[in-house]
Amino acid sequence: MPLIELETQIAAPIERVFDLARSIDAHMASTTGSRERPVAGRTSGLIELGETVTWEATHFCIRQKLSVQITAFVRPHLFADEMIRGTFASMKHFHRFAESRVGTVMKDEFHFRAPYGMLGRIAECMFLTGYMKRFLAKRAAELKSMAESDEWRRYITSAGEQCDAEQPLIRDASREGSYDAPSR
């Protein structure tokens, strides 16, 4: 299963970066190349634990849908979205955030598997992994630009204002009913 890892230094508070990364509206603005738009589930605002969103987007000249659920959430350090329906055989994206000297380190950890068995493995090696890495890097650069300018104000009213207090537990929906204490 391919794994893409990216790390982005952002000169902005961790709460702002965390909320931008889970903003449906900021996601649309950061993925204009694929014309992503939410068509079901949470369609605006800040996505929360257990919520779903179905994205419609164009990749490889094909309009397609991808439904994901937020399966882990610890504000402002981590959230994960996992495919529940879509083009991939499987997909899970961990978004991790840590305070740094300059503001925030945002880490993307993207696990995926292409469909179609051996043909899918060949596609992963030949072009899909590179395509997804460029897609995620562009989105991270867009989020960085938003967070480091006043553009973030379009998507969140202020860092943390739209959110509840920090969640004390991580719920991992892939292990139904299980909870883990967050590592600090």
XYZ file of C-alpha atoms in Angstrom:
184
model
C 0.000 0.000 0.000
C 1.580 3.314 -1.040
C 2.253 5.901 1.653
C 2.773 9.584 0.920
C 4.228 11.736 3.702
C 4.498 15.511 3.482
C 5.611 18.063 6.065
C 4.778 21.761 5.768
C 6.070 24.550 8.038
C 3.410 27.229 8.504
C 3.923 30.559 10.278
C 0.513 30.563 11.955
C -1.035 29.293 15.205
C -1.801 25.580 15.402
C -5.549 26.117 15.984
C -5.846 28.202 12.811
C -3.998 25.642 10.690
C -5.998 22.743 12.164
C -9.327 24.441 11.468
C -8.327 25.472 7.938
C -7.344 21.874 7.164
C -10.799 20.604 8.182
C -12.768 23.456 6.616
C -14.956 22.255 3.747
C -14.866 25.741 2.207
C -11.059 26.057 2.435
C -10.760 22.577 0.895
C -12.763 23.713 -2.137
C -10.611 26.841 -2.484
C -7.379 24.831 -2.193
C -8.332 22.276 -4.870
C -9.523 24.440 -7.751
C -7.526 22.401 -10.285
C -9.737 19.356 -9.735
C -12.893 21.432 -9.167
C -13.720 19.640 -5.919
C -17.091 20.379 -4.408
C -19.078 18.766 -1.597
C -22.296 17.113 -2.783
C -23.463 15.168 0.299
C -22.898 14.989 4.038
C -21.186 18.030 5.543
C -21.111 20.600 2.720
C -19.729 23.678 4.502
C -18.052 24.756 7.719
C -15.739 22.660 9.881
C -16.052 18.882 9.668
C -16.172 17.011 12.990
C -15.590 13.488 14.295
C -18.003 10.960 12.780
C -19.226 13.298 10.048
C -19.010 12.434 6.375
C -18.553 14.432 3.204
C -18.889 13.296 -0.383
C -16.621 15.156 -2.782
C -17.180 15.376 -6.505
C -13.987 16.137 -8.423
C -12.281 15.724 -11.766
C -9.108 13.634 -11.819
C -7.579 12.247 -15.018
C -10.401 13.949 -16.995
C -12.996 11.806 -15.196
C -15.660 13.301 -12.907
C -15.817 11.076 -9.817
C -17.077 10.960 -6.242
C -15.257 10.137 -3.013
C -17.058 9.799 0.330
C -14.980 10.032 3.501
C -15.702 9.902 7.215
C -13.732 11.586 9.989
C -12.598 8.563 12.014
C -10.109 10.162 14.429
C -10.085 13.657 15.928
C -7.996 15.382 18.605
C -8.186 19.152 18.354
C -5.758 20.743 17.425
C -3.301 17.879 16.883
C -4.870 15.251 14.620
C -7.759 14.215 12.472
C -8.118 11.387 9.986
C -10.472 10.919 7.085
C -11.133 7.475 5.670
C -12.819 6.524 2.407
C -16.191 4.844 2.810
C -17.043 4.916 -0.912
C -15.057 5.916 -3.946
C -12.548 5.173 -6.659
C -9.724 3.832 -4.476
C -9.710 0.268 -3.163
C -8.839 1.926 0.178
C -7.735 5.351 1.406
C -6.925 6.867 4.809
C -5.459 10.334 5.321
C -3.984 11.372 8.670
C -3.583 15.122 9.226
C -1.149 15.839 12.093
C -0.264 19.206 13.624
C 2.432 20.236 16.092
C 3.581 23.581 17.396
C 7.002 24.650 16.158
C 9.437 27.527 16.490
C 7.847 29.302 13.523
C 4.224 28.381 14.256
C 2.933 24.987 13.141
C 4.219 21.860 11.445
C 1.465 20.238 9.379
C 2.091 16.609 8.422
C 0.076 14.683 5.867
C 0.202 10.890 5.955
C -1.779 9.495 3.025
C -2.293 5.729 2.682
C -4.053 4.435 -0.418
C -4.519 1.427 -2.647
C -5.632 1.578 -6.269
C -8.357 -0.819 -7.430
C -7.955 -3.524 -10.097
C -5.331 -5.747 -8.475
C -2.057 -5.979 -10.390
C -3.133 -3.298 -12.885
C -3.731 -1.001 -9.916
C -0.261 -1.727 -8.509
C 1.266 -0.843 -11.883
C -0.750 2.407 -11.985
C 0.430 3.248 -8.451
C 4.061 2.870 -9.500
C 3.817 4.509 -12.901
C 1.776 7.634 -12.165
C -0.818 7.540 -9.377
C 1.541 7.979 -6.404
C 3.269 10.939 -8.076
C -0.064 12.500 -9.025
C -1.411 12.186 -5.478
C 1.813 13.575 -3.977
C 1.620 16.653 -6.243
C -2.088 17.069 -5.439
C -1.456 16.941 -1.671
C 1.595 19.238 -1.892
C -0.416 21.834 -3.833
C -3.223 21.681 -1.271
C -0.702 22.064 1.594
C 0.861 25.085 -0.146
C -2.592 26.644 -0.576
C -3.434 26.076 3.104
C -0.063 27.589 4.080
C -0.802 30.667 1.968
C -4.268 31.023 3.518
C -3.006 30.585 7.092
C -0.121 33.047 6.691
C -2.302 35.789 5.186
C -5.689 37.204 6.146
C -7.389 34.810 3.723
C -8.015 32.347 6.584
C -10.705 34.737 7.862
C -12.905 33.710 4.900
C -13.104 30.159 6.243
C -12.935 30.415 10.044
C -14.045 33.345 12.169
C -10.967 33.131 14.408
C -8.593 30.389 15.449
C -10.687 27.975 17.465
C -13.802 30.140 17.761
C -16.061 27.757 15.829
C -14.901 24.689 17.739
C -15.596 23.014 21.038
C -12.926 22.601 23.692
C -10.071 20.223 22.936
C -11.270 16.624 22.647
C -9.851 14.426 25.425
C -10.014 11.170 23.419
C -9.392 9.882 19.922
C -12.143 7.749 18.492
C -10.933 5.341 15.852
C -14.030 4.303 13.904
C -12.107 1.556 12.136
C -12.019 -0.189 15.532
C -15.678 0.371 16.424
C -16.180 1.280 20.051
C -12.490 1.786 20.855
C -10.933 4.914 22.272
C -7.288 5.781 22.743
C -5.770 8.504 24.869
C -3.904 10.990 22.675
C -0.126 10.930 22.779
C 1.380 14.272 23.739
